[in-house]
Short mmCIF file of C-alpha atoms in Angstrom, two decimals:
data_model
loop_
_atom_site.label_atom_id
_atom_site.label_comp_id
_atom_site.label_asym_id
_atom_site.label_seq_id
_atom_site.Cartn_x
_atom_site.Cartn_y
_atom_site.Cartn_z
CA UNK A 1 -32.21 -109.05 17.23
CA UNK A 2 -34.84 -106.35 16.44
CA UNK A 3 -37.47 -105.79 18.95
CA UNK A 4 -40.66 -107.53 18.41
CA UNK A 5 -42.84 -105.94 20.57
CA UNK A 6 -44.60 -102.99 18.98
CA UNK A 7 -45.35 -101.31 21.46
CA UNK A 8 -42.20 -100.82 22.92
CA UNK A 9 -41.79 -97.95 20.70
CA UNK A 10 -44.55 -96.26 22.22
CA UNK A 11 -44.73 -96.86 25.35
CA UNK A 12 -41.43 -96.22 27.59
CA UNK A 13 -43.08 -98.40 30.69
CA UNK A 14 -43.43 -101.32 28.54
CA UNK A 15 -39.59 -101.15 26.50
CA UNK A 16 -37.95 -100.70 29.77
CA UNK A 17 -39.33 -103.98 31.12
CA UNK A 18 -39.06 -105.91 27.99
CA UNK A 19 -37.10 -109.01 27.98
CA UNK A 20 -35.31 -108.37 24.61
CA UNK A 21 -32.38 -106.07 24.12
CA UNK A 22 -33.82 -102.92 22.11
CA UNK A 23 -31.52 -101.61 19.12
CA UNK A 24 -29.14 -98.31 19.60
CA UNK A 25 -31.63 -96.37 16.66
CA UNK A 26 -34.98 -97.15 18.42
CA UNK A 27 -33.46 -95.13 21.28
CA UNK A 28 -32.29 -92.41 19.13
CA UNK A 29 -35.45 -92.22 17.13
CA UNK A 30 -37.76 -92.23 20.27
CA UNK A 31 -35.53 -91.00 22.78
CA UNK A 32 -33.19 -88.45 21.89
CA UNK A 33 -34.97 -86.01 19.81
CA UNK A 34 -37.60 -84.85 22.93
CA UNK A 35 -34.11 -84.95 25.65
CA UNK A 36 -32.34 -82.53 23.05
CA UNK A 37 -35.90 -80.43 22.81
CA UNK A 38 -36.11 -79.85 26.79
CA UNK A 39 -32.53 -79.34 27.07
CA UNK A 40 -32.67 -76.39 25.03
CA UNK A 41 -35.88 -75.04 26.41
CA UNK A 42 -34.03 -75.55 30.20
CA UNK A 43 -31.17 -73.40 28.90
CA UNK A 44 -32.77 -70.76 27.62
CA UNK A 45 -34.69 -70.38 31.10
CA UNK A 46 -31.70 -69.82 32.79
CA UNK A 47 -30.43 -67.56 30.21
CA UNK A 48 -33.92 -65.18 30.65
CA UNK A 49 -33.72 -65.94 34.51
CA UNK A 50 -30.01 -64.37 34.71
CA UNK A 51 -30.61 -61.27 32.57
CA UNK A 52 -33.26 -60.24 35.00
CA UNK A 53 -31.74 -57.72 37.44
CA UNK A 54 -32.22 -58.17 40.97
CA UNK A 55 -35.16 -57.20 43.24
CA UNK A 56 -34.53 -54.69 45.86
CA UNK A 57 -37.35 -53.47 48.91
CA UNK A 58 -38.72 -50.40 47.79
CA UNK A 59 -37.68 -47.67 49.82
CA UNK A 60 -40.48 -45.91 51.57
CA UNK A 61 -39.87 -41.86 50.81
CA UNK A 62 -42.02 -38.84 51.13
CA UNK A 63 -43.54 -36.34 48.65
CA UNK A 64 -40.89 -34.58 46.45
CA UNK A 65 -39.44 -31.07 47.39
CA UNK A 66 -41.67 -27.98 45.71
CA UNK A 67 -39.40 -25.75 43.99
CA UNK A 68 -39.95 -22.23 45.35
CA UNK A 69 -38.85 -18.57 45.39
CA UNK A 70 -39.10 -16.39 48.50
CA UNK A 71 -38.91 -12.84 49.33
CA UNK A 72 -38.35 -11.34 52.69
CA UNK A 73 -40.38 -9.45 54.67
CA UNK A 74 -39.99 -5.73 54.97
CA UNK A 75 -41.79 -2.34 55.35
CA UNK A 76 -43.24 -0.16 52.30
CA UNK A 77 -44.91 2.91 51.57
CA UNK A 78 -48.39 2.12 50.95
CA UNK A 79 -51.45 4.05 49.51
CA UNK A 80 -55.14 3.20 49.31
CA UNK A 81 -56.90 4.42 46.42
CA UNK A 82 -60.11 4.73 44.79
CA UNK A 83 -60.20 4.65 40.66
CA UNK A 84 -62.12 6.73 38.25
CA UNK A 85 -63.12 8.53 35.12
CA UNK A 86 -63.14 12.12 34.97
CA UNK A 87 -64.11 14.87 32.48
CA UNK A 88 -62.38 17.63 32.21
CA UNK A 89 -64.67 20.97 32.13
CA UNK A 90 -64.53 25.05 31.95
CA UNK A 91 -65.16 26.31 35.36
CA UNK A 92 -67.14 29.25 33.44
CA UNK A 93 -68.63 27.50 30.80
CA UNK A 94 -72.12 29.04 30.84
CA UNK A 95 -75.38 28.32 28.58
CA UNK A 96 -76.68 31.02 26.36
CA UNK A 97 -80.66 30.64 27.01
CA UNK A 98 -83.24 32.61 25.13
CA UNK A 99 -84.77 35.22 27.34
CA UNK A 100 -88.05 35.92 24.78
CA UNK A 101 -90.02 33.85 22.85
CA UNK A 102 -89.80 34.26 18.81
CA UNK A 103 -88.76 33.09 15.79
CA UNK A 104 -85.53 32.58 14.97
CA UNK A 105 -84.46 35.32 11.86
CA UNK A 106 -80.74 35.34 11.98
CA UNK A 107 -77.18 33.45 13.74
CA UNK A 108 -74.64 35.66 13.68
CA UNK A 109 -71.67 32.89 15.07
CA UNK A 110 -71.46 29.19 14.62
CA UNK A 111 -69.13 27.08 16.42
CA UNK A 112 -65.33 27.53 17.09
CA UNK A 113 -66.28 31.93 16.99
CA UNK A 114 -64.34 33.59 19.18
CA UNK A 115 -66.46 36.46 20.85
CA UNK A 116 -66.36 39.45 23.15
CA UNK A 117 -69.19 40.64 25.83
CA UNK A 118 -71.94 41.72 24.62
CA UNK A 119 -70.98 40.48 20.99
CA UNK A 120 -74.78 39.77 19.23
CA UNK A 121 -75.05 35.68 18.58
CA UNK A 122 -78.45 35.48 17.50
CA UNK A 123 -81.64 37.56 16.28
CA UNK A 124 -85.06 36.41 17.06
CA UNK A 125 -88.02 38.23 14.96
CA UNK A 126 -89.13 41.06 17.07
CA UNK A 127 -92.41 42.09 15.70
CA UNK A 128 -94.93 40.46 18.66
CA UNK A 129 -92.83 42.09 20.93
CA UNK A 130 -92.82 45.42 19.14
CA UNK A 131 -96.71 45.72 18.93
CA UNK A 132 -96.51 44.97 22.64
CA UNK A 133 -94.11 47.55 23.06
CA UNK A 134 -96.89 49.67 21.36
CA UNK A 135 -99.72 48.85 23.25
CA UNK A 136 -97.61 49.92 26.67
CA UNK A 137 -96.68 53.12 25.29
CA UNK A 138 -100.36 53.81 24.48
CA UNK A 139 -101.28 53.13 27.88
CA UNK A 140 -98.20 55.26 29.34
CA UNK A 141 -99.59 58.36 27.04
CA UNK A 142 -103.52 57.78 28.11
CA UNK A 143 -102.88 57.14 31.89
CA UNK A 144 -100.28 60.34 31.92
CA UNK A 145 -102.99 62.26 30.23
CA UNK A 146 -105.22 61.54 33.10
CA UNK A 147 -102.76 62.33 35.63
CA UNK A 148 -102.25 65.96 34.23
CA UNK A 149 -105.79 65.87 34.04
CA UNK A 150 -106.66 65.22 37.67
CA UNK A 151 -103.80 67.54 38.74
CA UNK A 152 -105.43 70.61 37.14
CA UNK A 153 -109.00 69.46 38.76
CA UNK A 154 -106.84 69.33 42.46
CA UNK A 155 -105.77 72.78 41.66
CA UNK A 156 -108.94 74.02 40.81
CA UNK A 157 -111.06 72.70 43.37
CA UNK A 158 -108.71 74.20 45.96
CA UNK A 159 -109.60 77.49 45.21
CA UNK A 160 -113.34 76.37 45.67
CA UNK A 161 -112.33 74.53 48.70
CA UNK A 162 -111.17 77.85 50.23
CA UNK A 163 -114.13 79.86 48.89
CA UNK A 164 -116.16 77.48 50.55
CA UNK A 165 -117.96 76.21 47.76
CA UNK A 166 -117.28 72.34 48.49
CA UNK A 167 -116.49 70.47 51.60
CA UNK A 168 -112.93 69.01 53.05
CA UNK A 169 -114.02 65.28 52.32
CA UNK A 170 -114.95 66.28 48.28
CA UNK A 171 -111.42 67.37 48.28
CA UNK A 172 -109.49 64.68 49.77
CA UNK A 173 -111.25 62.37 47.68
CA UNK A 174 -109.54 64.36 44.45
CA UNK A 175 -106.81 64.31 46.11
CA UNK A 176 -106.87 60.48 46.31
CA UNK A 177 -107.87 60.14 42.56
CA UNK A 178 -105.07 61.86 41.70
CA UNK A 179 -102.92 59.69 43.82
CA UNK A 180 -104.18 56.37 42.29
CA UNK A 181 -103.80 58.19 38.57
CA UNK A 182 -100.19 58.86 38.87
CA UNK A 183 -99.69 55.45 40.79
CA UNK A 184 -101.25 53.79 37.38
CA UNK A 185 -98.89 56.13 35.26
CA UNK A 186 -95.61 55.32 37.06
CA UNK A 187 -96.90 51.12 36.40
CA UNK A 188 -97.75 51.75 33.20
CA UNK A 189 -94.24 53.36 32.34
CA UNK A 190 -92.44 50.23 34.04
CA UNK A 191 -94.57 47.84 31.88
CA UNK A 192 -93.36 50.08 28.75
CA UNK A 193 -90.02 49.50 29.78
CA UNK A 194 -89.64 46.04 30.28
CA UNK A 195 -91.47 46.15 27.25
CA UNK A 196 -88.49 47.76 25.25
CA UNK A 197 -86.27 45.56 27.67
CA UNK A 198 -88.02 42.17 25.56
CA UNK A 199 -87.17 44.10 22.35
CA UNK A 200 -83.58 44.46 23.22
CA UNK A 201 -83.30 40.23 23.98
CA UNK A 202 -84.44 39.35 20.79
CA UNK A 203 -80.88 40.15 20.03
CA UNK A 204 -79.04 37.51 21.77
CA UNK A 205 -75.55 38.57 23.10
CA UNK A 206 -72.81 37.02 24.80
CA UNK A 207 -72.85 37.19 28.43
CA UNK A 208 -68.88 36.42 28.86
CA UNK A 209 -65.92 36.15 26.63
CA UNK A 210 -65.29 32.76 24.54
CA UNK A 211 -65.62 30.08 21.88
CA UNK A 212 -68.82 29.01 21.17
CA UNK A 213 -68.65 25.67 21.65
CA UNK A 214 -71.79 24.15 20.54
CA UNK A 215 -74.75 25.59 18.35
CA UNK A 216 -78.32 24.43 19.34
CA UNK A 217 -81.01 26.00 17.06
CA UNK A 218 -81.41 26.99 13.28
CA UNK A 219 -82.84 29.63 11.11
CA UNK A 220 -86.63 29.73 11.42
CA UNK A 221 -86.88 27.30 14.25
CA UNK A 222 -89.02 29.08 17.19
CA UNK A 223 -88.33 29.25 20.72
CA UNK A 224 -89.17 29.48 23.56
CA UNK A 225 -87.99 31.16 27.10
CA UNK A 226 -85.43 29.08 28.53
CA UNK A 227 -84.62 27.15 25.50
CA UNK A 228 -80.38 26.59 25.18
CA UNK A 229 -79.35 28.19 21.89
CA UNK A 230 -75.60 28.00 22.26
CA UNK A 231 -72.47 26.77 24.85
CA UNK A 232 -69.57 29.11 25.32
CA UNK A 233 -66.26 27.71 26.32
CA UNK A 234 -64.50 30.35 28.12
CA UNK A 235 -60.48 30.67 27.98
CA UNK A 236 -60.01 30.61 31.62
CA UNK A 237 -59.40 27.56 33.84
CA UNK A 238 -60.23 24.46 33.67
CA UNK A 239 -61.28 21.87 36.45
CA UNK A 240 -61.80 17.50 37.04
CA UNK A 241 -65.46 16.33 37.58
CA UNK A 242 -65.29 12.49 38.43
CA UNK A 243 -67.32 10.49 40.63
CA UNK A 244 -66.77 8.14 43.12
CA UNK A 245 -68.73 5.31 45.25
CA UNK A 246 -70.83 6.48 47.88
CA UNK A 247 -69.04 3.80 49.91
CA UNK A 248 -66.53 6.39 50.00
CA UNK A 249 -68.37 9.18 51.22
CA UNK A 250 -66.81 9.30 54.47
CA UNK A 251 -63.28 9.20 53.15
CA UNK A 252 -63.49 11.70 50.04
CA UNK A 253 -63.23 14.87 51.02
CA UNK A 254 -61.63 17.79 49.77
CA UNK A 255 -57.81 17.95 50.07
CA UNK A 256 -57.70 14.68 48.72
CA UNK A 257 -54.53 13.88 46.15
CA UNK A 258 -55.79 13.26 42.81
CA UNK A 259 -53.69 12.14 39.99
CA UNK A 260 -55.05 12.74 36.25
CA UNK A 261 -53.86 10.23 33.03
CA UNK A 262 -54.58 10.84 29.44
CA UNK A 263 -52.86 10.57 26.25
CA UNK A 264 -49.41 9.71 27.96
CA UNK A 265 -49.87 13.08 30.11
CA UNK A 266 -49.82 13.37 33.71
CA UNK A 267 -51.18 16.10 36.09
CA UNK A 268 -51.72 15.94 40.02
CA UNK A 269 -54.22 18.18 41.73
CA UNK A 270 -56.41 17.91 45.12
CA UNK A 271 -59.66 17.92 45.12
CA UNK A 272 -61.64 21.37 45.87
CA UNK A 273 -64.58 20.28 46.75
CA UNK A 274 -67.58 17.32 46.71
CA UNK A 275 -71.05 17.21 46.45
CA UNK A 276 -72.92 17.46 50.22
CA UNK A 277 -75.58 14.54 49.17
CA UNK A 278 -74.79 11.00 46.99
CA UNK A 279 -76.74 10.84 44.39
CA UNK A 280 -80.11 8.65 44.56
CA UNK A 281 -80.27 7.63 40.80
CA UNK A 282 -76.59 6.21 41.04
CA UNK A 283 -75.08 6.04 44.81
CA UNK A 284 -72.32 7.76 43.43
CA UNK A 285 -70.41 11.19 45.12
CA UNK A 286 -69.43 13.62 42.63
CA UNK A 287 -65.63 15.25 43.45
CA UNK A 288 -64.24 18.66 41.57
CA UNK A 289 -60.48 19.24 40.99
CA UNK A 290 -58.92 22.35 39.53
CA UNK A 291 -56.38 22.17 36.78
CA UNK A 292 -54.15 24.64 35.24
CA UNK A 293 -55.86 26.78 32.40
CA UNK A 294 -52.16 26.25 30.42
CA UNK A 295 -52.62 22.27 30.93
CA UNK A 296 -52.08 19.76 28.32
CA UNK A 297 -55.85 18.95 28.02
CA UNK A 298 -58.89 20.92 26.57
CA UNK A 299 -62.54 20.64 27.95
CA UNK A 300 -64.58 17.48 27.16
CA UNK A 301 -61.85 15.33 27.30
CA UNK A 302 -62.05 11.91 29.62
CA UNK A 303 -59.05 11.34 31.46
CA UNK A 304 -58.05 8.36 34.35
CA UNK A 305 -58.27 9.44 37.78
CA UNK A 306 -56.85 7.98 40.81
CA UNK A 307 -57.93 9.30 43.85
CA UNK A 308 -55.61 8.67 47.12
CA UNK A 309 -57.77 7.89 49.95
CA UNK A 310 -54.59 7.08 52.98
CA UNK A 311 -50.85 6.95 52.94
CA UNK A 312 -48.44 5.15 55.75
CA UNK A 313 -45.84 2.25 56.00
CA UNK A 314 -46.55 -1.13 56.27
CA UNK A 315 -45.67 -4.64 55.42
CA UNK A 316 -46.02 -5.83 52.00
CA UNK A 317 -45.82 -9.34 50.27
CA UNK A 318 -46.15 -9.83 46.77
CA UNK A 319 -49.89 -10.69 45.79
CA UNK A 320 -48.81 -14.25 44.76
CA UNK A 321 -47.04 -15.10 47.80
CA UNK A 322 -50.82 -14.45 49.49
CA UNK A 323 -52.76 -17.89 48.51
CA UNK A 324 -56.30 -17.85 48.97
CA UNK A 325 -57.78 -20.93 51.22
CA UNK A 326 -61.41 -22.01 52.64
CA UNK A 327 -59.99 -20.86 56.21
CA UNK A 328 -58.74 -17.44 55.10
CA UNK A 329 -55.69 -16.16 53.43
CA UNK A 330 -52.65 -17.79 53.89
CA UNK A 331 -48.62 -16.95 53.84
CA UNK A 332 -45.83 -19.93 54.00
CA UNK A 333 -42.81 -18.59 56.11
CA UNK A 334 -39.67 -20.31 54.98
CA UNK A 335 -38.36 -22.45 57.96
CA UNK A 336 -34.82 -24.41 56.59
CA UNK A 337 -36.09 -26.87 53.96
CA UNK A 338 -39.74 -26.84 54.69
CA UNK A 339 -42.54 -24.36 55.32
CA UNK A 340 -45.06 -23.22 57.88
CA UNK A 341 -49.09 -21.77 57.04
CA UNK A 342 -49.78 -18.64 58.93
CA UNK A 343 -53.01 -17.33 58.28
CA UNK A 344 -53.23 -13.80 57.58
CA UNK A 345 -55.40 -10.60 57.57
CA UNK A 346 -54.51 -8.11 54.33
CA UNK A 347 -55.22 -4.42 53.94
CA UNK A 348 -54.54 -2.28 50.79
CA UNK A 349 -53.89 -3.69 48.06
CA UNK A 350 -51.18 -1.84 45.17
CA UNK A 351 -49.55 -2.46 42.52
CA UNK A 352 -48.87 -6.53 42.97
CA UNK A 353 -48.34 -5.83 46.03
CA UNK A 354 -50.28 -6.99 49.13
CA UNK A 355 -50.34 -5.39 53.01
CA UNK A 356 -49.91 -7.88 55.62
CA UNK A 357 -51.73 -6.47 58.71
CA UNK A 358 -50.87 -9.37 60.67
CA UNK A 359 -49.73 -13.01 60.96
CA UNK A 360 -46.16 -12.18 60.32
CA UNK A 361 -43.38 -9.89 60.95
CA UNK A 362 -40.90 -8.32 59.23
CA UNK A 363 -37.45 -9.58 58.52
CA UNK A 364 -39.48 -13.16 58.09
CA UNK A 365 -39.10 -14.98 54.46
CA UNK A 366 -42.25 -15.96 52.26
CA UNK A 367 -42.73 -18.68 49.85
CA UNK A 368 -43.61 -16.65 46.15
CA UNK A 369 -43.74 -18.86 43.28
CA UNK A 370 -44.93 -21.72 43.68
CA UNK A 371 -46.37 -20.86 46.91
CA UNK A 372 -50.15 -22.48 45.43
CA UNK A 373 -48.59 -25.70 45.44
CA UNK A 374 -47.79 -25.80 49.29
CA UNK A 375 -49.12 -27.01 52.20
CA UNK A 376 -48.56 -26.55 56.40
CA UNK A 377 -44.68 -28.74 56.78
CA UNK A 378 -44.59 -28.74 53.18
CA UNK A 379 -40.65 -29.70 52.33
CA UNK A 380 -39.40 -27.01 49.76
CA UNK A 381 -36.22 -26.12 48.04
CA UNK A 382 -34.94 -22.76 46.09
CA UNK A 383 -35.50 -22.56 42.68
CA UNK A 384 -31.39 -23.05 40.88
CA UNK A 385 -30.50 -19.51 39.09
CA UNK A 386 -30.13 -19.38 35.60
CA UNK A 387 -26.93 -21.19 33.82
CA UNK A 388 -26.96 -20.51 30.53
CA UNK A 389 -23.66 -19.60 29.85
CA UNK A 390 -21.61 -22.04 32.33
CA UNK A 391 -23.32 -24.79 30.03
CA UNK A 392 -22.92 -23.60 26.53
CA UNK A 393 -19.24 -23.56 27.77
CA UNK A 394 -19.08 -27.00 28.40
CA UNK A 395 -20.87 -27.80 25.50
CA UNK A 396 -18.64 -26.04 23.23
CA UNK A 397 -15.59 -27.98 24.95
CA UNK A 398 -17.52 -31.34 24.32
CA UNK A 399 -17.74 -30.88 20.98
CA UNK A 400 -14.37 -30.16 20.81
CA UNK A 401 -13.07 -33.77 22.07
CA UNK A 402 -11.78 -36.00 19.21
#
């Protein structure tokens, strides 16, 4: 018979206990549907719990190995040096300077004129000095006119001197007149001379033989003694003028190596000689080297200069293999797969390369690359070579399977 309790098809407590036999589809209906539910939901739990791989203890490892390069140890010639800019210059390269004031009338050259000694450059207008020239030939003329004068009165009061007619001082004061007469002549005459000598500069000449290398006045400009009017580049050698830090004082001195760069040319010289003072507006030394006069380079040009302070032997690392720290700087000598810190001192520096002074000896191996990334027991291993070609090789025969 069907069930007549109602609730019994709520309640599971309640069917269970009831007296009356409960039909097959009140089960089913109530019963089966929520079993099938959390079977499913069971199996697929186990199905998630068995594709989960299993857990294995961590195993407790160090940092990694730092990939590295080394180099070994070994002596090199080193050289300390001291780098500049020079200029090359004439060593006679003199200034033309007006010797007489005037105005200028004429220039005879302009720049790039080849000239001879004593070829005329320049004409100033001479007419103040001619009217002085003037005035000291009047004055040679009127003093020498006295002088003859006072000669014929020394002659004549002689003859009165031995008559008796005047006294031995009255004629040794003539006698001193005429001294201070001709004195005033022969002054006069050297004034009229350098006179004529004024007359003559107005005409500027060349001292030496040259180019003219620069031009520094004009038609109708006046000048004045002293003024530059032009710069002569003579043919003949040519030196280096550089200068260096007066740091440096004590160690540049002449004998020196220098070596000269410009324009893909390269000359090497010594230097000659150096300025005895450093100079107060700069604190620099000033250095001189001689060149050929047949070089490759002409006067005015700026060249590199490297000036070679010490040479000797020593050991070198490469300038990355030297890694600055707070403590100082610092090598890593290659000890089987790991490294050891030795803190160093360094001296000249060249070319990448750094001087090891001490801290190390030679025939010992250095970290390189990669040294900045190491540490005192760091564990390192050597950078693999380059193998290109072994795998395009087996590439080539993988593609070639079926």
């Amino acid at each position: 018979p069907r069930c007549r309790h109602v609730i019994c098809s709520r309640y599971t407590a309640r069917l269970l206990t009831c007296g009356h036999r409960p039909q097959a589809s009140c089960i089913q209906a109530r019963f089966m549907k929520p079993v099938f539910t959390l079977a499913m939901l069971g199996l697929l739990a186990c199905g998630l719990s068995a594709c989960q791989p299993e857990s294995t203890p961590a195993k407790k490892s160090g940092p990694p190995a730092v990939t590295i390069t080394t180099q070994p140890l070994s002596q090199r010639p080193l050289e300390a040096r001291i780098a500049s800019l020079a200029s090359i210059e004439a060593v006679n390269s003199p200034q033309v300077l007006a010797e007489v004031a005037g105005r200028v009338a004429a220039v005879a050259v302009d720049v790039g004129a080849q000239v001879k000694p004593g070829q005329l450059l320049l004409t100033l207008d001479p007419a103040d000095l001619r009217n002085s020239k003037l005035a000291q030939d009047a004055e040679v003329a009127r003093l020498g006119a006295l002088a003859d004068q006072q000669r014929r009165n020394v002659v004549r009061y002689r003859d009165l001197l031995t008559q008796g007619f005047i006294s031995d001082a009255k004629m040794d004061e003539l006698v001193a007149q005429q001294q201070a007469i001709e004195q005033q002549w022969a002054a006069a005459k050297a004034q009229a001379a350098n006179s004529q000598r004024m007359v003559d500069k107005a005409q500027v000449r060349a001292p030496v033989a040259g180019a003219i290398d620069t031009r520094l006045v004009n038609v109708g400009e006046y000048v004045t003694v002293g003024k530059p009017l032009f710069t002569l580049a003579s043919g003949g050698a040519l030196r280096a003028r550089f200068a260096l830090s007066g740091r440096e004082a004590a160690s540049v001195k002449p004998g020196l190596l220098v070596r000269l760069e410009a324009d893909g040319e390269r000359l090497s010289s010594r230097i000659s000689e150096t300025r005895p003072a450093i100079d107060a507006r700069n604190g620099m030394i000033e250095a001189l080297a001689p060149l050929p006069a047949d070089g490759p380079w002409r006067a005015g040009l700026a060249v590199h200069a490297e000036v070679v302070l010490a040479e000797r032997q020593g050991l070198a690392a490469p300038q990355v293999a030297v890694i600055e720290r707070p403590a100082g700087s610092t090598v890593y000598v290659v000890k089987g797969d790991r490294v050891e810190a030795r803190r160093v001192r360094t001296g000249i520096r060249q070319d990448g390369w750094v001087e090891l002074l001490d801290g190390v000896q030679a025939g010992e191996t250095l970290a390189v690359d990669g040294a900045g990334f190491l540490t005192d027991k760091a564990k390192v291993k050597l950078a693999k070579p380059d193998k290109d070609k072994p795998g395009k090789e087996k590439t080539s025969k993988t593609e070639a399977k079926p």
